[in-house]
Amino acid sequence: MREILGRRRRLLSQRSDGRPELIGAALTYAAQWQWPVLPAVAADPRKQGRCACPDQECTVPGAHPFDPGLLAATTDERMVRWWWNNRPAAPIVLATGGKAPCAVSLPALPAARALQALDGMGIRLGPVVASPTRWAILVKPYSMEQLGELLYAKDFVPGSLRFHGEGGYLALPPSETGQGETRWERAPLPGSASPWLPDVEAVVDATVEALTRTGVSAPEF
């Protein structure tokens, strides 16, 4: 019990300014849950909503890998400590796919309505990551072949759905990116095991049905 409470405090620990401590969350993801993570490039402090990377047209400011690259993502506790001791404000990026969680994301407003519809349908969901622009439902790892077969069987899939699978990435709470705060809309419960995740088929089936049959609009972006 003391071990679980200690991990809970680490996940929810705060800095002196009251903001969550990123290194504690990064260590929970990597060392406890075995989710491979790495620090993202920071948002440009001089220009709101802009990224510190060289791409002036970056579409995910402060929410993507740069240096180190995505392949450096790890569950090694020593490496995670070294990264965030040197870059304590760096956003946390999850490298999706392989044995790590994947995700299905959609724009924030239809996502909020879709989650209400999924709850009404009795669909069990796991953790949900929310940013000001998009929400992401974490799912069990899937292959590109599995995803392709799933989408091929659909008559229609909203273009606003995005899939974070093998070779993808996702900013995790409590990261602060160029688009604003990343938080848990549905938070995982800290404990000794990795959080439960639903299958991608169940989430895509229910989400597409919710978006197309309940009047929940999802803009095509």
mmCIF file of C-alpha atoms in Angstrom:
data_model
loop_
_atom_site.group_PDB
_atom_site.id
_atom_site.type_symbol
_atom_site.label_atom_id
_atom_site.label_comp_id
_atom_site.label_asym_id
_atom_site.label_seq_id
_atom_site.Cartn_x
_atom_site.Cartn_y
_atom_site.Cartn_z
ATOM 1 C CA MET A 1 0.000 0.000 0.000
ATOM 2 C CA ARG A 2 2.808 2.422 0.853
ATOM 3 C CA GLU A 3 4.406 1.707 -2.534
ATOM 4 C CA ILE A 4 1.171 2.530 -4.383
ATOM 5 C CA LEU A 5 0.663 5.724 -2.387
ATOM 6 C CA GLY A 6 4.254 6.738 -3.099
ATOM 7 C CA ARG A 7 3.680 6.312 -6.817
ATOM 8 C CA ARG A 8 0.450 8.287 -6.594
ATOM 9 C CA ARG A 9 2.310 11.166 -4.924
ATOM 10 C CA ARG A 10 5.023 11.012 -7.586
ATOM 11 C CA LEU A 11 2.491 11.252 -10.417
ATOM 12 C CA LEU A 12 0.687 14.173 -8.768
ATOM 13 C CA SER A 13 3.686 15.967 -7.236
ATOM 14 C CA GLN A 14 3.909 19.709 -7.744
ATOM 15 C CA ARG A 15 6.631 22.293 -8.125
ATOM 16 C CA SER A 16 6.975 25.272 -5.825
ATOM 17 C CA ASP A 17 4.909 27.382 -8.239
ATOM 18 C CA GLY A 18 1.978 24.951 -7.911
ATOM 19 C CA ARG A 19 2.369 23.399 -11.382
ATOM 20 C CA PRO A 20 2.756 19.602 -11.752
ATOM 21 C CA GLU A 21 6.299 18.269 -11.762
ATOM 22 C CA LEU A 22 7.026 16.763 -15.168
ATOM 23 C CA ILE A 23 9.835 14.474 -14.049
ATOM 24 C CA GLY A 24 7.523 12.653 -11.637
ATOM 25 C CA ALA A 25 4.960 12.013 -14.354
ATOM 26 C CA ALA A 26 7.650 10.961 -16.850
ATOM 27 C CA LEU A 27 9.057 8.452 -14.343
ATOM 28 C CA THR A 28 5.601 7.012 -13.684
ATOM 29 C CA TYR A 29 4.991 6.500 -17.395
ATOM 30 C CA ALA A 30 8.415 4.989 -18.115
ATOM 31 C CA ALA A 31 9.521 3.115 -15.001
ATOM 32 C CA GLN A 32 6.143 2.059 -13.616
ATOM 33 C CA TRP A 33 3.922 1.636 -16.671
ATOM 34 C CA GLN A 34 6.685 0.787 -19.168
ATOM 35 C CA TRP A 35 5.544 3.429 -21.656
ATOM 36 C CA PRO A 36 8.510 4.667 -23.753
ATOM 37 C CA VAL A 37 8.814 8.438 -23.439
ATOM 38 C CA LEU A 38 11.176 11.249 -24.389
ATOM 39 C CA PRO A 39 11.266 15.034 -24.014
ATOM 40 C CA ALA A 40 9.585 17.089 -26.711
ATOM 41 C CA VAL A 41 10.936 20.244 -28.263
ATOM 42 C CA ALA A 42 9.689 23.197 -26.207
ATOM 43 C CA ALA A 43 7.304 25.879 -27.357
ATOM 44 C CA ASP A 44 8.990 29.144 -28.346
ATOM 45 C CA PRO A 45 8.829 31.363 -25.216
ATOM 46 C CA ARG A 46 9.131 34.495 -27.383
ATOM 47 C CA LYS A 47 6.196 33.738 -29.667
ATOM 48 C CA GLN A 48 2.934 32.372 -28.281
ATOM 49 C CA GLY A 49 1.681 29.313 -30.121
ATOM 50 C CA ARG A 50 4.949 28.829 -32.004
ATOM 51 C CA CYS A 51 7.447 25.979 -31.782
ATOM 52 C CA ALA A 52 11.139 26.237 -30.910
ATOM 53 C CA CYS A 53 11.998 23.825 -33.738
ATOM 54 C CA PRO A 54 13.355 25.159 -37.086
ATOM 55 C CA ASP A 55 10.029 24.592 -38.910
ATOM 56 C CA GLN A 56 8.297 27.976 -39.038
ATOM 57 C CA GLU A 57 5.034 26.250 -40.067
ATOM 58 C CA CYS A 58 5.089 23.577 -37.336
ATOM 59 C CA THR A 59 1.557 22.259 -36.810
ATOM 60 C CA VAL A 60 2.203 20.690 -33.381
ATOM 61 C CA PRO A 61 4.260 23.376 -31.586
ATOM 62 C CA GLY A 62 6.024 22.106 -28.507
ATOM 63 C CA ALA A 63 4.388 18.700 -28.800
ATOM 64 C CA HIS A 64 6.759 16.639 -30.948
ATOM 65 C CA PRO A 65 10.236 15.074 -30.693
ATOM 66 C CA PHE A 66 13.194 16.924 -32.177
ATOM 67 C CA ASP A 67 16.416 16.402 -30.249
ATOM 68 C CA PRO A 68 16.518 13.575 -29.318
ATOM 69 C CA GLY A 69 14.495 11.963 -32.092
ATOM 70 C CA LEU A 70 11.555 9.627 -31.631
ATOM 71 C CA LEU A 71 13.720 6.484 -31.779
ATOM 72 C CA ALA A 72 15.369 7.559 -28.509
ATOM 73 C CA ALA A 73 12.136 6.987 -26.535
ATOM 74 C CA THR A 74 12.838 4.731 -23.576
ATOM 75 C CA THR A 75 11.515 3.223 -20.359
ATOM 76 C CA ASP A 76 14.949 3.448 -18.727
ATOM 77 C CA GLU A 77 14.585 5.310 -15.417
ATOM 78 C CA ARG A 78 18.147 6.669 -15.433
ATOM 79 C CA MET A 79 17.774 8.137 -18.906
ATOM 80 C CA VAL A 80 14.403 9.697 -18.057
ATOM 81 C CA ARG A 81 15.858 11.261 -14.898
ATOM 82 C CA TRP A 82 18.806 12.659 -16.843
ATOM 83 C CA TRP A 83 16.563 14.180 -19.528
ATOM 84 C CA TRP A 84 14.169 15.938 -17.154
ATOM 85 C CA ASN A 85 16.846 16.985 -14.676
ATOM 86 C CA ASN A 86 18.445 18.836 -17.572
ATOM 87 C CA ARG A 87 15.193 19.953 -19.210
ATOM 88 C CA PRO A 88 12.658 20.152 -16.348
ATOM 89 C CA ALA A 89 10.026 22.021 -18.395
ATOM 90 C CA ALA A 90 10.194 19.769 -21.460
ATOM 91 C CA PRO A 91 6.813 18.328 -22.550
ATOM 92 C CA ILE A 92 6.510 14.535 -22.242
ATOM 93 C CA VAL A 93 6.059 12.620 -25.491
ATOM 94 C CA LEU A 94 4.852 9.011 -25.662
ATOM 95 C CA ALA A 95 6.197 6.950 -28.562
ATOM 96 C CA THR A 96 3.073 5.052 -29.618
ATOM 97 C CA GLY A 97 2.943 1.548 -31.056
ATOM 98 C CA GLY A 98 5.003 -1.584 -30.577
ATOM 99 C CA LYS A 99 4.221 -2.647 -27.019
ATOM 100 C CA ALA A 100 3.210 0.886 -26.034
ATOM 101 C CA PRO A 101 -0.309 2.329 -26.073
ATOM 102 C CA CYS A 102 -1.699 3.669 -29.322
ATOM 103 C CA ALA A 103 -4.405 6.323 -29.623
ATOM 104 C CA VAL A 104 -7.379 7.535 -31.638
ATOM 105 C CA SER A 105 -7.843 11.313 -31.597
ATOM 106 C CA LEU A 106 -10.391 13.833 -32.848
ATOM 107 C CA PRO A 107 -11.104 17.568 -32.425
ATOM 108 C CA ALA A 108 -11.898 18.634 -28.865
ATOM 109 C CA LEU A 109 -15.550 19.684 -29.181
ATOM 110 C CA PRO A 110 -16.844 16.631 -31.066
ATOM 111 C CA ALA A 111 -14.614 14.491 -28.846
ATOM 112 C CA ALA A 112 -16.392 15.744 -25.717
ATOM 113 C CA ARG A 113 -19.774 14.990 -27.292
ATOM 114 C CA ALA A 114 -18.585 11.629 -28.591
ATOM 115 C CA LEU A 115 -17.418 10.598 -25.115
ATOM 116 C CA GLN A 116 -20.869 11.367 -23.747
ATOM 117 C CA ALA A 117 -22.374 9.220 -26.497
ATOM 118 C CA LEU A 118 -19.915 6.378 -25.807
ATOM 119 C CA ASP A 119 -20.794 6.485 -22.114
ATOM 120 C CA GLY A 120 -24.470 6.250 -23.063
ATOM 121 C CA MET A 121 -23.681 3.203 -25.211
ATOM 122 C CA GLY A 122 -21.978 1.498 -22.273
ATOM 123 C CA ILE A 123 -18.538 1.494 -23.922
ATOM 124 C CA ARG A 124 -15.717 1.105 -21.411
ATOM 125 C CA LEU A 125 -12.918 3.575 -22.065
ATOM 126 C CA GLY A 126 -9.443 3.846 -20.625
ATOM 127 C CA PRO A 127 -7.377 7.022 -20.240
ATOM 128 C CA VAL A 128 -8.253 10.017 -22.428
ATOM 129 C CA VAL A 129 -5.727 12.803 -23.070
ATOM 130 C CA ALA A 130 -7.110 16.290 -23.704
ATOM 131 C CA SER A 131 -5.432 19.325 -25.237
ATOM 132 C CA PRO A 132 -7.177 22.591 -26.181
ATOM 133 C CA THR A 133 -7.525 21.408 -29.790
ATOM 134 C CA ARG A 134 -7.737 17.590 -29.758
ATOM 135 C CA TRP A 135 -8.589 14.725 -27.415
ATOM 136 C CA ALA A 136 -6.972 11.292 -27.705
ATOM 137 C CA ILE A 137 -8.451 7.985 -26.512
ATOM 138 C CA LEU A 138 -5.661 5.588 -25.564
ATOM 139 C CA VAL A 139 -6.072 2.049 -26.892
ATOM 140 C CA LYS A 140 -4.171 -1.230 -26.891
ATOM 141 C CA PRO A 141 -1.272 -1.473 -29.362
ATOM 142 C CA TYR A 142 -2.333 -2.309 -32.917
ATOM 143 C CA SER A 143 -0.532 -2.978 -36.191
ATOM 144 C CA MET A 144 -0.918 -0.970 -39.381
ATOM 145 C CA GLU A 145 -2.372 -4.074 -41.039
ATOM 146 C CA GLN A 146 -4.970 -4.376 -38.288
ATOM 147 C CA LEU A 147 -5.886 -0.704 -38.625
ATOM 148 C CA GLY A 148 -6.073 -0.947 -42.412
ATOM 149 C CA GLU A 149 -8.474 -3.876 -42.291
ATOM 150 C CA LEU A 150 -10.589 -2.082 -39.702
ATOM 151 C CA LEU A 151 -10.912 1.101 -41.758
ATOM 152 C CA TYR A 152 -11.446 -0.791 -45.033
ATOM 153 C CA ALA A 153 -14.519 -2.483 -43.546
ATOM 154 C CA LYS A 154 -16.111 0.911 -42.816
ATOM 155 C CA ASP A 155 -18.436 2.635 -45.254
ATOM 156 C CA PHE A 156 -17.372 6.003 -43.879
ATOM 157 C CA VAL A 157 -14.716 7.227 -41.452
ATOM 158 C CA PRO A 158 -14.626 10.940 -40.525
ATOM 159 C CA GLY A 159 -11.478 12.574 -41.868
ATOM 160 C CA SER A 160 -10.988 14.315 -38.538
ATOM 161 C CA LEU A 161 -10.103 11.010 -36.840
ATOM 162 C CA ARG A 162 -6.370 10.531 -36.467
ATOM 163 C CA PHE A 163 -4.541 7.373 -35.529
ATOM 164 C CA HIS A 164 -1.374 7.342 -33.418
ATOM 165 C CA GLY A 165 0.163 3.927 -34.003
ATOM 166 C CA GLU A 166 3.588 2.495 -34.792
ATOM 167 C CA GLY A 167 6.042 5.330 -35.412
ATOM 168 C CA GLY A 168 3.662 7.923 -33.969
ATOM 169 C CA TYR A 169 3.724 10.042 -30.847
ATOM 170 C CA LEU A 170 1.465 11.845 -28.412
ATOM 171 C CA ALA A 171 2.085 14.536 -25.779
ATOM 172 C CA LEU A 172 1.114 13.370 -22.290
ATOM 173 C CA PRO A 173 -0.044 15.318 -19.215
ATOM 174 C CA PRO A 174 0.988 17.515 -17.540
ATOM 175 C CA SER A 175 2.858 18.893 -20.566
ATOM 176 C CA GLU A 176 2.526 22.531 -21.598
ATOM 177 C CA THR A 177 2.774 22.819 -25.393
ATOM 178 C CA GLY A 178 2.426 25.678 -27.841
ATOM 179 C CA GLN A 179 -1.298 24.903 -28.005
ATOM 180 C CA GLY A 180 -1.757 25.038 -24.238
ATOM 181 C CA GLU A 181 -2.071 22.600 -21.354
ATOM 182 C CA THR A 182 -2.283 18.852 -21.901
ATOM 183 C CA ARG A 183 -4.406 17.175 -19.220
ATOM 184 C CA TRP A 184 -6.283 13.983 -18.415
ATOM 185 C CA GLU A 185 -9.951 14.095 -19.370
ATOM 186 C CA ARG A 186 -10.174 10.516 -18.100
ATOM 187 C CA ALA A 187 -7.220 9.977 -15.787
ATOM 188 C CA PRO A 188 -5.587 6.570 -15.241
ATOM 189 C CA LEU A 189 -5.471 5.420 -11.643
ATOM 190 C CA PRO A 190 -1.904 5.157 -10.339
ATOM 191 C CA GLY A 191 -1.006 1.674 -9.179
ATOM 192 C CA SER A 192 1.388 -1.201 -9.641
ATOM 193 C CA ALA A 193 0.271 -2.083 -13.175
ATOM 194 C CA SER A 194 -0.128 -0.218 -16.445
ATOM 195 C CA PRO A 195 -3.606 1.275 -16.973
ATOM 196 C CA TRP A 196 -6.254 -0.816 -18.702
ATOM 197 C CA LEU A 197 -6.780 -0.007 -22.405
ATOM 198 C CA PRO A 198 -9.637 -0.903 -24.782
ATOM 199 C CA ASP A 199 -9.180 -2.527 -28.193
ATOM 200 C CA VAL A 200 -8.935 -0.143 -31.142
ATOM 201 C CA GLU A 201 -11.824 -1.930 -32.898
ATOM 202 C CA ALA A 202 -14.266 -1.178 -30.097
ATOM 203 C CA VAL A 203 -13.223 2.475 -29.911
ATOM 204 C CA VAL A 204 -13.309 3.107 -33.668
ATOM 205 C CA ASP A 205 -16.626 1.277 -34.125
ATOM 206 C CA ALA A 206 -18.293 3.167 -31.294
ATOM 207 C CA THR A 207 -16.729 6.534 -32.176
ATOM 208 C CA VAL A 208 -17.742 6.353 -35.837
ATOM 209 C CA GLU A 209 -21.264 5.372 -34.805
ATOM 210 C CA ALA A 210 -21.395 8.206 -32.278
ATOM 211 C CA LEU A 211 -20.169 10.753 -34.830
ATOM 212 C CA THR A 212 -22.477 9.650 -37.638
ATOM 213 C CA ARG A 213 -25.668 8.615 -35.830
ATOM 214 C CA THR A 214 -26.059 10.976 -32.916
ATOM 215 C CA GLY A 215 -25.704 14.325 -34.672
ATOM 216 C CA VAL A 216 -22.210 14.908 -33.323
ATOM 217 C CA SER A 217 -20.395 16.881 -36.001
ATOM 218 C CA ALA A 218 -16.664 16.371 -36.510
ATOM 219 C CA PRO A 219 -15.001 18.939 -38.787
ATOM 220 C CA GLU A 220 -12.681 17.530 -41.406
ATOM 221 C CA PHE A 221 -9.342 18.699 -39.985
#
